[in-house]
PDB file of C-alpha atoms in Angstrom:
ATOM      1  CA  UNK A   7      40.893  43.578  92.841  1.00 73.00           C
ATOM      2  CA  UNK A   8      44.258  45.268  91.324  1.00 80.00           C
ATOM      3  CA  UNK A   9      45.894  47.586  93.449  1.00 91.00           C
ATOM      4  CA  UNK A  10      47.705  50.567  91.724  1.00 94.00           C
ATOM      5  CA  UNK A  11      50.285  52.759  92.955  1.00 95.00           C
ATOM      6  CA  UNK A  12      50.908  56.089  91.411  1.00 96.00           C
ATOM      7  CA  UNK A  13      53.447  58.376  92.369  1.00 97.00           C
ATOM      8  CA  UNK A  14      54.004  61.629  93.250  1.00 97.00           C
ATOM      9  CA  UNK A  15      50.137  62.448  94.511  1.00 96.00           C
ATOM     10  CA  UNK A  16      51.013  65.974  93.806  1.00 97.00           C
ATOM     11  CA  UNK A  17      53.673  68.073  92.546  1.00 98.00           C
ATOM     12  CA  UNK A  18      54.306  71.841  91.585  1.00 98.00           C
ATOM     13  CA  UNK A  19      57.131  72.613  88.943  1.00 97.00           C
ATOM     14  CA  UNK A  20      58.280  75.905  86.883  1.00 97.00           C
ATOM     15  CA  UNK A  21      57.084  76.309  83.639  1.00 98.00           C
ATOM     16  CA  UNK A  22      59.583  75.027  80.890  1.00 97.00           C
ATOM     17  CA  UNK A  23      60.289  72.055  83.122  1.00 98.00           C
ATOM     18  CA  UNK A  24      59.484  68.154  83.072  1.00 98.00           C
ATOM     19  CA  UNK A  25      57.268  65.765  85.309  1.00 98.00           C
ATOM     20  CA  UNK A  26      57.287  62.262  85.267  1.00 98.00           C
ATOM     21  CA  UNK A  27      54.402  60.466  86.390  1.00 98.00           C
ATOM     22  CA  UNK A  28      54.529  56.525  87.425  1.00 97.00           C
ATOM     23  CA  UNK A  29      51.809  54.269  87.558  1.00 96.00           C
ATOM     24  CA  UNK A  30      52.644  51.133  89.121  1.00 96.00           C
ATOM     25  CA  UNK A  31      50.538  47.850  88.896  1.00 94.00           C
ATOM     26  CA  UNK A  32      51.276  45.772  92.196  1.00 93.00           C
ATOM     27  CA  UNK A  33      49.369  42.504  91.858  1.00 88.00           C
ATOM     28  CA  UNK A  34      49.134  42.153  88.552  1.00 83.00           C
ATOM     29  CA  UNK A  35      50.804  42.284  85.456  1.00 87.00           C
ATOM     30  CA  UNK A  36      48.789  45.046  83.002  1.00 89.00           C
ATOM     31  CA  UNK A  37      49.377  44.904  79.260  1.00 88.00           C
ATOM     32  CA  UNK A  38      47.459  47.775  79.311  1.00 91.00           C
ATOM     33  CA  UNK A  39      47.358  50.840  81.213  1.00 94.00           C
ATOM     34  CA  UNK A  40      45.424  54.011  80.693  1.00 96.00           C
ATOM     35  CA  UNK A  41      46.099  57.405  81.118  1.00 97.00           C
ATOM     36  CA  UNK A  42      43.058  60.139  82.063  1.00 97.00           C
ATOM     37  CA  UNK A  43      42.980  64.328  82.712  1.00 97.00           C
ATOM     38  CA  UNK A  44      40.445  65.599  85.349  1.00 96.00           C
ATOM     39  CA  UNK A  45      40.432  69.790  85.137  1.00 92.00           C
ATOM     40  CA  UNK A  46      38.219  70.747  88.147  1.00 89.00           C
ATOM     41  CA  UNK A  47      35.121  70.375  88.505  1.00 87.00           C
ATOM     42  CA  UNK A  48      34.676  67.964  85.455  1.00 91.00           C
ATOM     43  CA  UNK A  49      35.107  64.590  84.525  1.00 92.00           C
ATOM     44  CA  UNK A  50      38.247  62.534  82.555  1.00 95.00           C
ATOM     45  CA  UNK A  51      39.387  62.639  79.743  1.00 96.00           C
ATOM     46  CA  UNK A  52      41.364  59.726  78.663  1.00 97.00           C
ATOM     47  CA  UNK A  53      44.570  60.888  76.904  1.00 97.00           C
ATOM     48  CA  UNK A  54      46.275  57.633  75.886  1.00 97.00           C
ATOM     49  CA  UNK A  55      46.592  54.486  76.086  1.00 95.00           C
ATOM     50  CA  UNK A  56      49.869  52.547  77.568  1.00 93.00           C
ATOM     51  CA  UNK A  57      50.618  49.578  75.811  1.00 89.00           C
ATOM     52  CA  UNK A  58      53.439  47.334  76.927  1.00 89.00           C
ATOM     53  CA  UNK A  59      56.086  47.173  74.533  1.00 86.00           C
ATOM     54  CA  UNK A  60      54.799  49.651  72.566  1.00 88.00           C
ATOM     55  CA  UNK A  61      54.012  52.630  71.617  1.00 92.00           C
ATOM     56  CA  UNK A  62      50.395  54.299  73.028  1.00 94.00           C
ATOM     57  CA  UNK A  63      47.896  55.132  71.296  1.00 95.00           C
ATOM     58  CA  UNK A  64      46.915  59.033  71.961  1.00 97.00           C
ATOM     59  CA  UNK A  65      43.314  60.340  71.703  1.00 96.00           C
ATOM     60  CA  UNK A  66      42.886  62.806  69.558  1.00 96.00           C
ATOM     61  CA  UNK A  67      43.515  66.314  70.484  1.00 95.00           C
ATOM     62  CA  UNK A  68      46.573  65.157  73.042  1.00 96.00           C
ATOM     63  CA  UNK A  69      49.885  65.989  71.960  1.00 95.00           C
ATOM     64  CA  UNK A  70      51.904  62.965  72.108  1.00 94.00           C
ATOM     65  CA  UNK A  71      55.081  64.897  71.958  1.00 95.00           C
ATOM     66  CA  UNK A  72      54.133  66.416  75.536  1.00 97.00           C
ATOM     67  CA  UNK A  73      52.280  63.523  77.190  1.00 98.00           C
ATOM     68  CA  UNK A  74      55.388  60.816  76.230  1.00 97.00           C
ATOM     69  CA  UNK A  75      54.237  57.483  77.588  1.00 96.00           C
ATOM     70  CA  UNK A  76      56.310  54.781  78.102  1.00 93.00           C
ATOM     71  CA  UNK A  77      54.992  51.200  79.222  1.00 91.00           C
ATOM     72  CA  UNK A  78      58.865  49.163  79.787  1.00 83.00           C
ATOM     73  CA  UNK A  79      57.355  46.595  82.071  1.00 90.00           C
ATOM     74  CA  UNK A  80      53.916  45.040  83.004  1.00 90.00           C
ATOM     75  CA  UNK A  81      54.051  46.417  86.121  1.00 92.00           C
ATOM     76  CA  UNK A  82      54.940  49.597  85.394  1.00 94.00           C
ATOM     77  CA  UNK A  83      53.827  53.368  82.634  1.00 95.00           C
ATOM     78  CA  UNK A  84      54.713  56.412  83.157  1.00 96.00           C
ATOM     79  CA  UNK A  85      53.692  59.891  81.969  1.00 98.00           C
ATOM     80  CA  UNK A  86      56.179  62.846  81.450  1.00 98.00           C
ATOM     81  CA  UNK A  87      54.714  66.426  80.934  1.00 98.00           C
ATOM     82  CA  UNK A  88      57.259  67.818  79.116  1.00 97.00           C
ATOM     83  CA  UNK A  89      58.164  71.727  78.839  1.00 97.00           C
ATOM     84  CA  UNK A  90      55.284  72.327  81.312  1.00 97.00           C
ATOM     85  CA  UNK A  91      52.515  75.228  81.486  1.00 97.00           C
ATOM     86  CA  UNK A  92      50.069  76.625  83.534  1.00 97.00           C
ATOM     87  CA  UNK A  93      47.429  75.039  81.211  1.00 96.00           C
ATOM     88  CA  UNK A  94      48.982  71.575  82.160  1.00 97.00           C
ATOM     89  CA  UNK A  95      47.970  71.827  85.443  1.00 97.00           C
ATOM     90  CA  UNK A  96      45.132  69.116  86.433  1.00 97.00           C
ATOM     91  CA  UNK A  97      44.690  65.950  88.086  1.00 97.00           C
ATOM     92  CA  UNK A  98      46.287  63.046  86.039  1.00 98.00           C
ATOM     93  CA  UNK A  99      45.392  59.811  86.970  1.00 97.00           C
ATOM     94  CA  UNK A 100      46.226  55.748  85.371  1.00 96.00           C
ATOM     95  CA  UNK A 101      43.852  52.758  85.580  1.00 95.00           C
ATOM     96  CA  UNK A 102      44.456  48.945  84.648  1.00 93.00           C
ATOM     97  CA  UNK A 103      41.316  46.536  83.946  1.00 87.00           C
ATOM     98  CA  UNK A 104      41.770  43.281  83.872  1.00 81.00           C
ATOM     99  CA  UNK A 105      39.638  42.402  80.420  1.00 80.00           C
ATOM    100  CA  UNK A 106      36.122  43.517  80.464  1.00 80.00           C
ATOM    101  CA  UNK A 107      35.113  44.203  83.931  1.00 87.00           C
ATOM    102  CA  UNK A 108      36.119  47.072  86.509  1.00 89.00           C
ATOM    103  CA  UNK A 109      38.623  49.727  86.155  1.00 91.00           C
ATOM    104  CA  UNK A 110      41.340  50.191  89.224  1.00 93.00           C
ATOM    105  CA  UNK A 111      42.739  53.799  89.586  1.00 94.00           C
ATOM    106  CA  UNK A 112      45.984  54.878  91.174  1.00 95.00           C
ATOM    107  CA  UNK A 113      45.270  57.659  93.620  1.00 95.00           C
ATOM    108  CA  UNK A 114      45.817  60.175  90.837  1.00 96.00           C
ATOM    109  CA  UNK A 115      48.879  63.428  90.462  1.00 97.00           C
ATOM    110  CA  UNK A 116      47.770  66.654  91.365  1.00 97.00           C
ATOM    111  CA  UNK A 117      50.430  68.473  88.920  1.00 98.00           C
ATOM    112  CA  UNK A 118      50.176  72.332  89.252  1.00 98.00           C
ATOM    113  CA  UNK A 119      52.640  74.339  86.583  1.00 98.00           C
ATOM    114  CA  UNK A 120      53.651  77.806  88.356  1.00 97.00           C
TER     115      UNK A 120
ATOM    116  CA  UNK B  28      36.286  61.610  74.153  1.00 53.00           C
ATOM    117  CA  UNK B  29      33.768  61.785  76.078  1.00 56.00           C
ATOM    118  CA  UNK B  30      30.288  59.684  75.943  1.00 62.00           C
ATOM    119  CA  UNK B  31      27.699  61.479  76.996  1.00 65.00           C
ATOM    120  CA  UNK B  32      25.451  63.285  79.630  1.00 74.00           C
ATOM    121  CA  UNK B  33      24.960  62.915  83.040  1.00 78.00           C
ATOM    122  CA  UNK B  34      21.937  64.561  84.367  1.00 84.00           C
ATOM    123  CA  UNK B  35      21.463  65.960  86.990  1.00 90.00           C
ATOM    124  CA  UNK B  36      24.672  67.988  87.040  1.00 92.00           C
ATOM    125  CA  UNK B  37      24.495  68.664  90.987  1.00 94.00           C
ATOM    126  CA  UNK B  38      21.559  67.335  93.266  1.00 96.00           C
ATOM    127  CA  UNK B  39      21.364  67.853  96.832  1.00 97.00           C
ATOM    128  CA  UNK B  40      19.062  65.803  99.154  1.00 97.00           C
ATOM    129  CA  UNK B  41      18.290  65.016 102.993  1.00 98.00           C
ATOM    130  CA  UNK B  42      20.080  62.102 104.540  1.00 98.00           C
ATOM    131  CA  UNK B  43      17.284  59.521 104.233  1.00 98.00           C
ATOM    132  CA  UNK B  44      16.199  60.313 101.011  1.00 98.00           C
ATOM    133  CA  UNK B  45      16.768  58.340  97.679  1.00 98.00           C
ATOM    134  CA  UNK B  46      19.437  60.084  95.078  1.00 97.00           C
ATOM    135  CA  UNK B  47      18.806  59.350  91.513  1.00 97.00           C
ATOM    136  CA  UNK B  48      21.297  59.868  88.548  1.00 97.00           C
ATOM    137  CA  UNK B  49      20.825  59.571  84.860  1.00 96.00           C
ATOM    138  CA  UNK B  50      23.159  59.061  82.561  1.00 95.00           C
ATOM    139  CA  UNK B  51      23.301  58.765  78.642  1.00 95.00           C
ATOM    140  CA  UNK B  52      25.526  57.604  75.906  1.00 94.00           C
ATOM    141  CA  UNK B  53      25.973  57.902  72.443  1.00 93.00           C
ATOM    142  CA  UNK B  54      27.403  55.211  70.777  1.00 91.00           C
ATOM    143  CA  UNK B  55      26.564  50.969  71.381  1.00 94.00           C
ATOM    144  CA  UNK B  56      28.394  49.571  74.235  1.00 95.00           C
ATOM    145  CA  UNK B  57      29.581  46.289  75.894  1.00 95.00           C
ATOM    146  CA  UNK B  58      28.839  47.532  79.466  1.00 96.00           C
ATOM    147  CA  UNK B  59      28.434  50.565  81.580  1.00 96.00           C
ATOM    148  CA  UNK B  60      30.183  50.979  84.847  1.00 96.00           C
ATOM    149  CA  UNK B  61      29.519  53.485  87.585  1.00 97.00           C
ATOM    150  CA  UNK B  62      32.087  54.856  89.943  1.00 97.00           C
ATOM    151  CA  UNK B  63      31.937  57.193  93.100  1.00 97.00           C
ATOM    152  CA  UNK B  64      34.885  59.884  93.298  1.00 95.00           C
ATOM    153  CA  UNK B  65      35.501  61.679  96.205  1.00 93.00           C
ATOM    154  CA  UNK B  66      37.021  65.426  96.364  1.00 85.00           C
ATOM    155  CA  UNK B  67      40.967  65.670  94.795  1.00 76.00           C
ATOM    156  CA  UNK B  68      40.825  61.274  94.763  1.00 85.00           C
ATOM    157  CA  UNK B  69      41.052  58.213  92.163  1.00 87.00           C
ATOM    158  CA  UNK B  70      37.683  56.602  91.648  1.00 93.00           C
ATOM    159  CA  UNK B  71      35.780  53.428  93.318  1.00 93.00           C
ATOM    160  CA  UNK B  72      34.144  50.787  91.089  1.00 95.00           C
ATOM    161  CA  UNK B  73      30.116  50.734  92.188  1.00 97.00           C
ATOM    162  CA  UNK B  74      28.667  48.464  90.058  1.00 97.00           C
ATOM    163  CA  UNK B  75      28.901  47.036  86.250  1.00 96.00           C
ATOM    164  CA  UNK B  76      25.932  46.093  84.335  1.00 97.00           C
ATOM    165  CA  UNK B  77      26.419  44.401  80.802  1.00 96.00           C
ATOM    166  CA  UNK B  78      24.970  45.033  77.857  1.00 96.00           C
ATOM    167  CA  UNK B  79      22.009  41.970  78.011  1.00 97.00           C
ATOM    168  CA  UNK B  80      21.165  43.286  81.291  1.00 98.00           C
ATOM    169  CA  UNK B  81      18.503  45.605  82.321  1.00 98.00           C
ATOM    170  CA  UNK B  82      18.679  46.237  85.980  1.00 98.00           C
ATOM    171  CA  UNK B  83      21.274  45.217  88.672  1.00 98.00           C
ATOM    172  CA  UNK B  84      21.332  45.767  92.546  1.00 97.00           C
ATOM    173  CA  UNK B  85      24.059  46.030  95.025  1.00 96.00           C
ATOM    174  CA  UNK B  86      23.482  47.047  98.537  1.00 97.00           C
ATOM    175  CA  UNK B  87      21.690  50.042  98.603  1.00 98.00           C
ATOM    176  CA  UNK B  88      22.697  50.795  94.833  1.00 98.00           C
ATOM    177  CA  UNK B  89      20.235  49.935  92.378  1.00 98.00           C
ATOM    178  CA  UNK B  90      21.145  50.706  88.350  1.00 98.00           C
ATOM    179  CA  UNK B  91      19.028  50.332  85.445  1.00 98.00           C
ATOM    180  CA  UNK B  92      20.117  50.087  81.434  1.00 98.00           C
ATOM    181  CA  UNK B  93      17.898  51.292  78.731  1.00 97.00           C
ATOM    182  CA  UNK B  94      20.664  50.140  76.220  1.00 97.00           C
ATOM    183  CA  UNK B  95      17.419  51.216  73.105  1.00 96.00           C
ATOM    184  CA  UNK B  96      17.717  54.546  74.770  1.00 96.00           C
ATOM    185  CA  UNK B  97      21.134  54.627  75.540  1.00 96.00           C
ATOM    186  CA  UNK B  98      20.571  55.566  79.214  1.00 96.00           C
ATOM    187  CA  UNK B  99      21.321  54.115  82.355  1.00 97.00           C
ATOM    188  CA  UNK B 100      20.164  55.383  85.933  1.00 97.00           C
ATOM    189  CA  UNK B 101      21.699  55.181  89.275  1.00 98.00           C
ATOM    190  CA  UNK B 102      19.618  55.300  92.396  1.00 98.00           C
ATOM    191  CA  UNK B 103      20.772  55.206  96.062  1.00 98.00           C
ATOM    192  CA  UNK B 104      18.555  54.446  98.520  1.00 98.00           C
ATOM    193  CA  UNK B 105      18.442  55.519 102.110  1.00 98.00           C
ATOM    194  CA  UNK B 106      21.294  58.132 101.193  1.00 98.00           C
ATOM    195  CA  UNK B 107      23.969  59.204 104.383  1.00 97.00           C
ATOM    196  CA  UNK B 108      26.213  61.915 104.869  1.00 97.00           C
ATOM    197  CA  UNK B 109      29.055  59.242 103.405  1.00 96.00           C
ATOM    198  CA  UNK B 110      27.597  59.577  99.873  1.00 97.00           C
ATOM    199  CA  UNK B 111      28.280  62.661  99.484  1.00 97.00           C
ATOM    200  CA  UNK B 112      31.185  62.635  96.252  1.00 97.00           C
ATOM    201  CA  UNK B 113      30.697  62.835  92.521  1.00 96.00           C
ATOM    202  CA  UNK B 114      29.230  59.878  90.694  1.00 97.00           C
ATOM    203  CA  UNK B 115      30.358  59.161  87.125  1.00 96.00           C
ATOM    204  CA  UNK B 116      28.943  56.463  84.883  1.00 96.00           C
ATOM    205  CA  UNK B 117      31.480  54.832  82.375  1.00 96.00           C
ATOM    206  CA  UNK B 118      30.934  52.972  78.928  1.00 95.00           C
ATOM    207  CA  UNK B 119      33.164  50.244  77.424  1.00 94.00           C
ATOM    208  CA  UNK B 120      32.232  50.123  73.675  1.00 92.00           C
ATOM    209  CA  UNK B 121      34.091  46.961  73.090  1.00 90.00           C
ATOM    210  CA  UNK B 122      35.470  44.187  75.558  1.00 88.00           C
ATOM    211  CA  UNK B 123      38.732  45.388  77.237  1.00 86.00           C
ATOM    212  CA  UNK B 124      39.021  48.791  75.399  1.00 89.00           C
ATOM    213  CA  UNK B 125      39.307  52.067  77.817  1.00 92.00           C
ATOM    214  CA  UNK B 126      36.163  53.301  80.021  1.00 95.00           C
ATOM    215  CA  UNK B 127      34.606  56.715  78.488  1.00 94.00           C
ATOM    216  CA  UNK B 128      32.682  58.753  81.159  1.00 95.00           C
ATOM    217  CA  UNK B 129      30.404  60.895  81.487  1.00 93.00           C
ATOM    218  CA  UNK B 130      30.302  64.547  83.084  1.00 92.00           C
ATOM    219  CA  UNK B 131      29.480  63.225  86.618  1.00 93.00           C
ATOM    220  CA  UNK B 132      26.787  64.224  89.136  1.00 95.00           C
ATOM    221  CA  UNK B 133      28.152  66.148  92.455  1.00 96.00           C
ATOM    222  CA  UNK B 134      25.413  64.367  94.997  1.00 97.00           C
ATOM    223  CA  UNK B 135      25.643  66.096  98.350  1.00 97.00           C
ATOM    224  CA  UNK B 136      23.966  64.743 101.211  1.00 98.00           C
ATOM    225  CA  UNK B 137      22.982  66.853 104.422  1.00 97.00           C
ATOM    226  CA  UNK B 138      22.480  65.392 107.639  1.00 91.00           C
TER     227      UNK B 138
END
């Protein structure tokens, strides 16, 4: 199966600030990435999808002016929380699939807004 | 988006015992996945049954589709300590589009 690497596993930063979030596909190269929230206790959300060389497509209700994604590579999206808040705190985590079958998770951000 | 409902929200069992976890969707669907989370980490693939299949084993997993109900069921049998995590079930409406899961069941398993 894929192995993805995301990076930082956790990270706690002032309000008003950025985070950038990478999600890094090892073995192989993902035209597609996705992007999910987990608030505790519940399930994900997916926020967007990561489409290399292109823009994502955001679900509805995400602000894609906070959440930028950017997919440069096939190995490699990333997620920036910009201007930061409290509310923005939860578990972010990517997947790639490789066409229909299984989805392969990076280890997930634990991203806490003080 | 989310798809659906998982029921039962929490269940708690003896080690030994079989755990069973429903699950239902709303709209049609290509296949249904379900994966095993453990506390604060990313998710494990289980098992992935497709649309023109009714029931699918793996180990001591065993999952069922109802795809006229919209409802699929997990069951572990002979349940451990180790199973103890949240279980989510995940549906892909259309071939290579992004999983949508449901609320999850917290199974905890006491030895």
């Amino acid at each position: 199966g894929a192995v993805v690497s995301q990076h930082p596993s956790w990270v706690i930063c002032k309000s008003g600030t950025s985070v950038k979030i990478e999600c890094r596909s090892l073995d192989f190269q993902a035209t597609t990435m996705f992007w999910y929230r987990q608030f505790p206790k519940q399930s994900l959300m997916l926020m967007a999808t990561s489409n290399e060389g292109s823009k994502a497509t955001y679900e509805q209700g995400v602000e894609k002016d906070k959440f930028l994604i950017n997919h440069a590579s096939l190995t490699l999206s990333t997620l920036t929380v910009t201007s930061a808040h409290p509310e923005d705190s939860s578990f972010y985590i990517c997947s790639v699939r490789q066409g229909s079958t299984e989805a392969f998770f990076g280890q997930g951000t634990r991203l806490t807004v003080v | 988006s989310q798809q659906g409902e998982e029921d039962p929200q929490a269940l708690s069992i003896q080690e030994g015992e079989n755990a069973t976890m429903n699950c239902s969707y709303k709209t049609s669907i290509n296949n249904l996945q379900w994966y095993r989370q453990n506390s604060g980490r990313g998710l494990v693939h289980l098992i992935l049954i497709r649309s023109n299949e009714r029931e699918k084993h793996s180990g001591r997993l065993r999952v069922t589709l109802d795809t006229s109900k919209k409802s699929s069921s997990l069951l572990i049998t002979a349940s451990r300590a180790a199973d103890t995590a949240s279980y989510f079930c995940a549906t892909e409406a259309q071939a290579g589009t992004a999983l949508i899961f449901g609320k999850g069941t917290t199974l905890s398993v006491s030895s």
